[in-house]
Tab-separated table of C-alpha atoms and ligand atoms in Angstrom:
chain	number	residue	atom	x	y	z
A	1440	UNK	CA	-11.256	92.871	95.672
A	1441	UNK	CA	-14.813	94.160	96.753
A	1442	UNK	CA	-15.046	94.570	100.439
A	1443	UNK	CA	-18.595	93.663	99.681
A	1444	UNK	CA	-18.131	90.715	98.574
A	1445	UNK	CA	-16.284	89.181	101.155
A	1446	UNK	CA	-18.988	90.001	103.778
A	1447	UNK	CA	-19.436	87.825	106.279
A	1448	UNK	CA	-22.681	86.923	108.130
A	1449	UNK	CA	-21.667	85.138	111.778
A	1450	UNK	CA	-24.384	82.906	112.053
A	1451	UNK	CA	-24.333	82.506	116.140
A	1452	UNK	CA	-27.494	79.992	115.908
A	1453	UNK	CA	-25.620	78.066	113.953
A	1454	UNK	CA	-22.468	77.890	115.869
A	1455	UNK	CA	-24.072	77.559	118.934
A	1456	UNK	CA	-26.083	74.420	118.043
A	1457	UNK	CA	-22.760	72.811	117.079
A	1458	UNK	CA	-21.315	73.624	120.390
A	1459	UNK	CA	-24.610	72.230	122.351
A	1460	UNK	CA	-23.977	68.941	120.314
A	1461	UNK	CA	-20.102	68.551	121.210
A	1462	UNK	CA	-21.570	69.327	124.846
A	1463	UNK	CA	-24.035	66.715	124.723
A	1464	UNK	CA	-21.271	64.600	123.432
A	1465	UNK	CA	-19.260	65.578	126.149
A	1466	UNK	CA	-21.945	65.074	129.118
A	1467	UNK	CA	-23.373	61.432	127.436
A	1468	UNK	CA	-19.582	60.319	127.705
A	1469	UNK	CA	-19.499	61.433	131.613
A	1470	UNK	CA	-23.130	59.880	132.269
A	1471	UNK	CA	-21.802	56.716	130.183
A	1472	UNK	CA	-18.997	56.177	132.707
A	1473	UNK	CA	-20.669	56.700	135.521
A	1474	UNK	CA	-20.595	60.614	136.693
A	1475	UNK	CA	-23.605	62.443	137.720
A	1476	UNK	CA	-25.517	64.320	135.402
A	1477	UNK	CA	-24.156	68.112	135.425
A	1478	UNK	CA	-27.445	70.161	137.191
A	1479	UNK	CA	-27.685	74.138	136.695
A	1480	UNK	CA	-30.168	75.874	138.748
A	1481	UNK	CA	-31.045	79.487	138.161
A	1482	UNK	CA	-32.330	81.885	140.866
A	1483	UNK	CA	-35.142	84.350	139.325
A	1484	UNK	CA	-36.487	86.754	141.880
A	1485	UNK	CA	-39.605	88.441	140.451
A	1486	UNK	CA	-41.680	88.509	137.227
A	1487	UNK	CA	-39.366	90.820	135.097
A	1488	UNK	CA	-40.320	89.427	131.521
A	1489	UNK	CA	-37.449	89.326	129.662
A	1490	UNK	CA	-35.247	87.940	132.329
A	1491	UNK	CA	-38.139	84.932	133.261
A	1492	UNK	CA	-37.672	84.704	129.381
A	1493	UNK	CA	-33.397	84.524	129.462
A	1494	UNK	CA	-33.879	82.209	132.275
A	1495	UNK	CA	-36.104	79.489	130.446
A	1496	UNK	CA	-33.379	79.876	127.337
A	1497	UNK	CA	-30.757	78.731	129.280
A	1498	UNK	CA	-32.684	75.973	130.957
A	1499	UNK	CA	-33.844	74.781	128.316
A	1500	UNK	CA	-30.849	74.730	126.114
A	1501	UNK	CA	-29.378	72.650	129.280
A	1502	UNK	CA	-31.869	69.562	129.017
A	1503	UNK	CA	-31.541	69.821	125.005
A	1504	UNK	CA	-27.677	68.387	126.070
A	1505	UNK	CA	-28.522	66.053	129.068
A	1506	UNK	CA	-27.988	68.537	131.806
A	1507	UNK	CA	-30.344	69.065	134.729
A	1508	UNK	CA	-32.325	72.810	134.539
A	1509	UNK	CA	-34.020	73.566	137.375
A	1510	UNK	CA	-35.374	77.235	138.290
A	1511	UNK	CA	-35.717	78.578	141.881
A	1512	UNK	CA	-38.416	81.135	141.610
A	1513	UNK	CA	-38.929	83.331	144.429
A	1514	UNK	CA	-41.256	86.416	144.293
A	1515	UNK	CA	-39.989	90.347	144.671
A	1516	UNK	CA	-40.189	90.962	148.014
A	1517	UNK	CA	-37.897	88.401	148.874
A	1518	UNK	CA	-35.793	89.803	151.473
A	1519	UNK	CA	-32.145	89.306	151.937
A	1520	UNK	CA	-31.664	86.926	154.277
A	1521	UNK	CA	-33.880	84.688	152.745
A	1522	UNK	CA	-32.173	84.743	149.097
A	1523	UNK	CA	-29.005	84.621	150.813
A	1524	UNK	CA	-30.544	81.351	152.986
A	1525	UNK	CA	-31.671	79.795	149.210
A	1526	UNK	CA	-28.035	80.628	147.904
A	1527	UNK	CA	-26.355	78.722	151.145
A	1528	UNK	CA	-28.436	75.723	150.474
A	1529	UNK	CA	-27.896	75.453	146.464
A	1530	UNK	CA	-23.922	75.738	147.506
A	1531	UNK	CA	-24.565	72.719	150.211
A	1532	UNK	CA	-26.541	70.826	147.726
A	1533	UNK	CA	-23.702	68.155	146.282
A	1534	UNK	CA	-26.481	67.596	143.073
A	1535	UNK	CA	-26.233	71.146	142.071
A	1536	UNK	CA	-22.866	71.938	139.788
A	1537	UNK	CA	-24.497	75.142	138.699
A	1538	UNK	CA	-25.868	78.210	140.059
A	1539	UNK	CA	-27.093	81.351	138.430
A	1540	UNK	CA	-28.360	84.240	139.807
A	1541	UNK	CA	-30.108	86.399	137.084
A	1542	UNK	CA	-29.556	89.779	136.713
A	1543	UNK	CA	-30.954	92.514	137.512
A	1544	UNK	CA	-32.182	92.061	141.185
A	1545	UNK	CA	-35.373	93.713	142.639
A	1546	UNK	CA	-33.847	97.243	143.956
A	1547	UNK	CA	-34.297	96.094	148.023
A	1548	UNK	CA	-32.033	93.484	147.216
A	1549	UNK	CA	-28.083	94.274	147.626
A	1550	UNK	CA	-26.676	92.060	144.446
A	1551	UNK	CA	-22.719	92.177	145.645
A	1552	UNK	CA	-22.990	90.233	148.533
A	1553	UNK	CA	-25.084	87.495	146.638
A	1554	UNK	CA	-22.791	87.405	144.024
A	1555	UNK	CA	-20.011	86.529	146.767
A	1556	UNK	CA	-21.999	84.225	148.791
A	1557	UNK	CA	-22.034	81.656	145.415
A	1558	UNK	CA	-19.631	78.684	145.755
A	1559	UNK	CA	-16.879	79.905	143.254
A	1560	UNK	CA	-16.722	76.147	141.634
A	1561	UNK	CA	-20.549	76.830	141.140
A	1562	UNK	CA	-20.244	80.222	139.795
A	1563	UNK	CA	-21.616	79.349	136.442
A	1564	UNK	CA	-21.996	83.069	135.757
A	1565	UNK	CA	-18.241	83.983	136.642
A	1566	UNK	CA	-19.031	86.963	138.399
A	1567	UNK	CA	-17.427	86.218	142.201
A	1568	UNK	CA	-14.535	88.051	142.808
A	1569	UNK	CA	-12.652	85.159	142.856
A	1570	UNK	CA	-13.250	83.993	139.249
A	1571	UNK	CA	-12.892	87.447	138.230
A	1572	UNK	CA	-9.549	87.555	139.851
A	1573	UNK	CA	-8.850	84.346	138.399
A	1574	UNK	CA	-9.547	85.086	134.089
A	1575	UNK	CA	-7.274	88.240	134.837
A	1576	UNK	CA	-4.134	86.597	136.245
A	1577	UNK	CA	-4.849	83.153	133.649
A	1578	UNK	CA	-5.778	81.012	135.971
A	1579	UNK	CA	-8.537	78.521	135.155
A	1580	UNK	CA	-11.836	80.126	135.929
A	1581	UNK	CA	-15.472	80.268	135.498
A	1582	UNK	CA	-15.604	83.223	132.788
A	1583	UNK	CA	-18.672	84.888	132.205
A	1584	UNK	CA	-21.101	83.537	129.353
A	1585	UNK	CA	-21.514	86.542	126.740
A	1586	UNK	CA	-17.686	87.133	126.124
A	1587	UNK	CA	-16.797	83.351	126.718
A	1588	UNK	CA	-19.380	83.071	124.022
A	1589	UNK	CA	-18.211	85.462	121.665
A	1590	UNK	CA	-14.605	84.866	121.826
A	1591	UNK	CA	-15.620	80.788	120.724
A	1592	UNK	CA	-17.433	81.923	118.019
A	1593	UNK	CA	-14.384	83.561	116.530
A	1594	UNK	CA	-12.209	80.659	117.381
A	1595	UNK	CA	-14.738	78.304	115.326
A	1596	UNK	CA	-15.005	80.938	112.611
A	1597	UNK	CA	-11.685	81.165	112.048
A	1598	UNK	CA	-11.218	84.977	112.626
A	1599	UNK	CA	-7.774	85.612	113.931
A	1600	UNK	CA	-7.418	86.946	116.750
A	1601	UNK	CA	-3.421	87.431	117.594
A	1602	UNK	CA	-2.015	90.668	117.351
A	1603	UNK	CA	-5.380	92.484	116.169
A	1604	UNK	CA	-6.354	95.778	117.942
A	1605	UNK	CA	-9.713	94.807	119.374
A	1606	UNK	CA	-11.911	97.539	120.858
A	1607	UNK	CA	-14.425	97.123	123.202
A	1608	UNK	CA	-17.384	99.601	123.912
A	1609	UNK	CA	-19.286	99.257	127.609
A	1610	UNK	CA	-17.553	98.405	130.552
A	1611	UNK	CA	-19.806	96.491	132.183
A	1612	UNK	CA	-18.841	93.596	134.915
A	1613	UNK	CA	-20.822	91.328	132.957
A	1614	UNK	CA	-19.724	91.887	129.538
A	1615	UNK	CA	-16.970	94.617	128.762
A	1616	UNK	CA	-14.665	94.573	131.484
A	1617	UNK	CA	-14.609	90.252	131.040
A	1618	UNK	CA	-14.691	90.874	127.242
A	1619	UNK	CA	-11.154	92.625	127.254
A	1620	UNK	CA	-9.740	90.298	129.684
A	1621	UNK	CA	-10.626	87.364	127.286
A	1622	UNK	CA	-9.334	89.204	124.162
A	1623	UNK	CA	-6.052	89.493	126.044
A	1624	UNK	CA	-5.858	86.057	126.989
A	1625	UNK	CA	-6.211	85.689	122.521
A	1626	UNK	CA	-2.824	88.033	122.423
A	1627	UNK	CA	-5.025	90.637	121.103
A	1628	UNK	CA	-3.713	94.626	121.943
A	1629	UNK	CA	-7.547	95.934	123.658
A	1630	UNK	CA	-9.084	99.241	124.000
A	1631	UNK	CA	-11.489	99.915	126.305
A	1632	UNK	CA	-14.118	102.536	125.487
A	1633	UNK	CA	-17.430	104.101	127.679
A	1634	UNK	CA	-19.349	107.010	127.734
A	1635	UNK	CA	-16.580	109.354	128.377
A	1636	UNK	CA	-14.385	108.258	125.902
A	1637	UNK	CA	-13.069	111.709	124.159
A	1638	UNK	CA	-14.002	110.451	120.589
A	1639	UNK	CA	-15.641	107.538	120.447
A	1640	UNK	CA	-15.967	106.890	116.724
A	1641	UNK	CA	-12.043	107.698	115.743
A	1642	UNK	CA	-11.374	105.168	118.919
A	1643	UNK	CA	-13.535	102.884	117.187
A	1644	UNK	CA	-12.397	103.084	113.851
A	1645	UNK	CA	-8.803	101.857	114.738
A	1646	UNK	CA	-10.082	98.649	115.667
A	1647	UNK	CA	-9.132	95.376	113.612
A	1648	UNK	CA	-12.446	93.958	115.650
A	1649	UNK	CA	-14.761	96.038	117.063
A	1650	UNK	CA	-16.653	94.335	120.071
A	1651	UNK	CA	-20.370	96.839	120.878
A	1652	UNK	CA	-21.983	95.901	124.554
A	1653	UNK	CA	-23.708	99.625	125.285
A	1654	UNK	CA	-27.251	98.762	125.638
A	1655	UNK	CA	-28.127	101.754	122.839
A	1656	UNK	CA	-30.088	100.984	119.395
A	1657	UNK	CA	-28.060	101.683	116.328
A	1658	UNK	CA	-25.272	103.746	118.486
A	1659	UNK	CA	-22.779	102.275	116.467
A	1660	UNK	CA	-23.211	103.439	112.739
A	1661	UNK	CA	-20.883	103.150	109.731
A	1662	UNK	CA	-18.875	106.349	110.714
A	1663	UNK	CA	-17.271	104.160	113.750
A	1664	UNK	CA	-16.174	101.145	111.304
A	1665	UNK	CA	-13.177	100.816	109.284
A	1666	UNK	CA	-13.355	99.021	105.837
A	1667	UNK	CA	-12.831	95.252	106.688
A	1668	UNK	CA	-13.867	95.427	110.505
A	1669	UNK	CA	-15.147	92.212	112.384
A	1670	UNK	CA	-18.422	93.538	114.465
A	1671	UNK	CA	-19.398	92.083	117.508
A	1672	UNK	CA	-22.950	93.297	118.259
A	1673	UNK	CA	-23.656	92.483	122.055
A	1674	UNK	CA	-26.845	94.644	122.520
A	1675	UNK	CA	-30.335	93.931	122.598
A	1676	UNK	CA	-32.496	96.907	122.606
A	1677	UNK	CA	-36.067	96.965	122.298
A	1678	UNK	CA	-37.509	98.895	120.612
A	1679	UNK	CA	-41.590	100.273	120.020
A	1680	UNK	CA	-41.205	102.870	117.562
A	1681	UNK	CA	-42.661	101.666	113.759
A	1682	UNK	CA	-41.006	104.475	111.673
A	1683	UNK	CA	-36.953	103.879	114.110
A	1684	UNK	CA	-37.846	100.323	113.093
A	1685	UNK	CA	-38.174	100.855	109.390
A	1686	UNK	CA	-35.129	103.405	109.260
A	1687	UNK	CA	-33.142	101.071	110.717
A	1688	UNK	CA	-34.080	97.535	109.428
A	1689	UNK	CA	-35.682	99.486	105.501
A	1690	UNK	CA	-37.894	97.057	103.874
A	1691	UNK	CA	-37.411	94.002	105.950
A	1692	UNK	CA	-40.884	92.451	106.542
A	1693	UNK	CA	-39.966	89.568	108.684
A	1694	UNK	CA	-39.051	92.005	111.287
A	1695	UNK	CA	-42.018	94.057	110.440
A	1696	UNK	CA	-44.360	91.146	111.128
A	1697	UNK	CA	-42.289	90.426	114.794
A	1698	UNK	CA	-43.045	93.908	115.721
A	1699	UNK	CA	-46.835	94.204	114.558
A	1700	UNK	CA	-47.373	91.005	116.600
A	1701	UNK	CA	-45.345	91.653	119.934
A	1702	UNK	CA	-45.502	95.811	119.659
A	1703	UNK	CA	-41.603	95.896	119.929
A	1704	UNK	CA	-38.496	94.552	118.026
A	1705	UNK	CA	-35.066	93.540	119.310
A	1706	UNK	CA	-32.242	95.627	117.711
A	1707	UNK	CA	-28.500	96.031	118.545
A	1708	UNK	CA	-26.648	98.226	119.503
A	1709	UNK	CA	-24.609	98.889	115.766
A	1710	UNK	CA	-26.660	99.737	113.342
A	1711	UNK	CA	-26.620	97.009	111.222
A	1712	UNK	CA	-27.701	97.824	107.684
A	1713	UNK	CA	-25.485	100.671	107.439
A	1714	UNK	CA	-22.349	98.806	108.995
A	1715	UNK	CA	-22.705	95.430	107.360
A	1716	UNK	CA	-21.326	96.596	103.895
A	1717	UNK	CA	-18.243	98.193	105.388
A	1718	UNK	CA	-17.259	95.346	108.257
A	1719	UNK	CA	-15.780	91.422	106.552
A	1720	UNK	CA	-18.217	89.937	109.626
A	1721	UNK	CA	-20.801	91.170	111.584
A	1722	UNK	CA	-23.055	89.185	113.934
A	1723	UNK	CA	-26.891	90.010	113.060
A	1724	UNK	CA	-29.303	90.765	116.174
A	1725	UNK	CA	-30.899	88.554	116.746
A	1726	UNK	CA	-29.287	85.360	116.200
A	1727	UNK	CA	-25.809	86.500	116.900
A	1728	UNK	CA	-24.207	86.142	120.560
A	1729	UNK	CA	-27.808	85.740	122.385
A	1730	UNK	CA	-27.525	81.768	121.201
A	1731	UNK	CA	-23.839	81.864	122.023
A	1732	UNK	CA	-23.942	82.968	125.681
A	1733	UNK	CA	-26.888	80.792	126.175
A	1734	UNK	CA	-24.763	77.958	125.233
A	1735	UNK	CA	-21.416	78.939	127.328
A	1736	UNK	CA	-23.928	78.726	130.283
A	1737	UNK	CA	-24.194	74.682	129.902
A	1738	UNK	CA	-20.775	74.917	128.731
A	1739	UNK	CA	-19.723	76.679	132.287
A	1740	UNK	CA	-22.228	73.942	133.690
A	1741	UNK	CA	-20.554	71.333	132.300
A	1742	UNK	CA	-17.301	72.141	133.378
A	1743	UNK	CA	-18.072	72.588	136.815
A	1744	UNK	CA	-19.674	69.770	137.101
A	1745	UNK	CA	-16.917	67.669	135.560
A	1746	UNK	CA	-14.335	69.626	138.105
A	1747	UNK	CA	-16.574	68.852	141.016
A	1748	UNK	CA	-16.698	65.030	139.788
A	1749	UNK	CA	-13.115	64.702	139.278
A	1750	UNK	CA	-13.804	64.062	135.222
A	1751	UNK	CA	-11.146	64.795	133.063
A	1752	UNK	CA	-12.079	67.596	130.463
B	895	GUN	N1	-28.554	89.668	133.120
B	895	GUN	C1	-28.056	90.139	131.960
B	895	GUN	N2	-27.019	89.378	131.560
B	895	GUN	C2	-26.862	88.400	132.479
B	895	GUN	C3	-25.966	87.313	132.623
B	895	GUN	O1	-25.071	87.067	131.811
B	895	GUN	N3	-26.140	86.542	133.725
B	895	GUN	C4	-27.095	86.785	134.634
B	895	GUN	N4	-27.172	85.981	135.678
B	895	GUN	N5	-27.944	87.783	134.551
B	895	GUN	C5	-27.829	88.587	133.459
């Protein structure tokens, strides 16, 4: 029984694009008997590139399934008050089901108290305290779209989840500290590791799925993977260097031709063509959670908007 063999690519296009159709199923139902259609609006303060770029992804995706994508731009000087005066009036605003705030803020901007001033039911992004609060003591909650995201795609690819030892690296608020909440909710036992973990790679190599959200190319090499591991690859790293590009991705010209045209490539955070042969699944970058917390965004919009509506799910 090769372990090679039984490799499995998670294709997280593909499972995404089935989601957005049983979502577009779900929302033409609603519309049908005569809700609202669900509305998402996302705040984007400045002209940071990639997040103008996130923004129109999950937008988009939104009006590909029915729902209303709007984007409130508002430039980098935008002081406080006034983002905090835009916030009040999307919460006030009975069309809007969805609000999301995208991260990071310009530094003059304090980010908690946003957070906190969005309508909880509207909290698309599951990041107010009171969500939070609510995915750690079960409670139905807005849960935030990257480990929503992932934890669906195992569901639909059949990966069990009961009982394994999954271990997390990063602890972020937006991906890692929601990403072992979620795992527990799926009876798995979780580890939590960060940059002071004592050894990383033995912590690592106990894990029955092994979940990577560190914001580091390649950190994550073969020497942190047992033999039959399910990889989770969370990061997306650019990165501008020709010869890192060719030692990590040897020989693969499609990627080649990406980064001659755009002068960087996207990478994760494991490195993947050293890893793949030793895990039984591994999500590529790109085209492995990206699509899948895209989606969970109109998922989250959805929902809310079929709470706010009084819709049965
Ligand atoms: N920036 C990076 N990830 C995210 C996310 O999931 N939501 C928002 N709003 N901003 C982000």
């Amino acid at each position: 029984m090769g372990t090679q063999s039984e490799n499995r690519l998670l294709d997280g296009k593909a499972v995404a694009a089935e989601i957005r159709r049983d979502i577009t199923d779900q929302v033409d139902a609603m519309v049908a008997g005569g809700a609202r259609r669900p509305k998402l609006v996302a705040v984007l303060v400045g002209d940071n590139a990639a997040s103008a770029a996130y923004v129109r992804n999950k937008t988009r995706t939104c009006e590909k399934a029915g729902v209303l994508g709007e984007t409130l731009r508002l430039p980098s000087d935008v002081d406080q008050a006034t983002l905090e005066d835009e916030i009040r009036r999307l919460n006030d605003d009975d069309s809007v089901d969805g609000i999301l705030v995208q991260l990071p803020l310009p530094r003059s901007i304090d980010e908690r108290p946003i957070l906190e001033l969005v309508r909880p039911d509207k909290d698309v992004d599951g990041f107010h305290p009171e969500n939070v609060g609510r995915l750690w003591i079960g409670e139905p909650a807005l849960a935030p779209a990257t480990p929503t995201g992932v934890v669906e795609m195992l569901r639909r690819c059949d990966i069990p989840l009961s009982g394994q030892h999954a271990v997390v690296v990063g602890r972020s608020n937006i991906v890692g500290k929601p990403m072992a909440s979620l795992l527990l909710r799926e009876n798995c036992t979780v580890t939590v590791c960060h940059s002071r973990t004592r050894d990383l790679a033995a912590t690592c190599r106990d894990a029955d799925i092994l979940v990577v959200a560190i914001g580091r190319a390649a950190m994550v090499g073969p020497d942190h993977v047992r033999e039959g591991a399910v990889v989770i690859d969370v990061g997306m790293n650019r990165i501008d260097d020709a010869a890192q590009l060719e030692h990590l991705h040897p020989g693969d010209r499609k990627r080649r031709r990406g980064f001659d045209k755009r002068g960087y490539a996207l990478v994760g955070d494991v490195d993947f063509h050293r890893v793949a042969p030793k895990a039984s699944a591994i999500t590529p970058v790109p085209g492995g959670v990206g699509p899948l917390t895209v989606v969970s965004v109109l998922s989250n919009t959805v929902a809310a908007s079929k709470r706010r509506q009084g819709v049965t799910p």
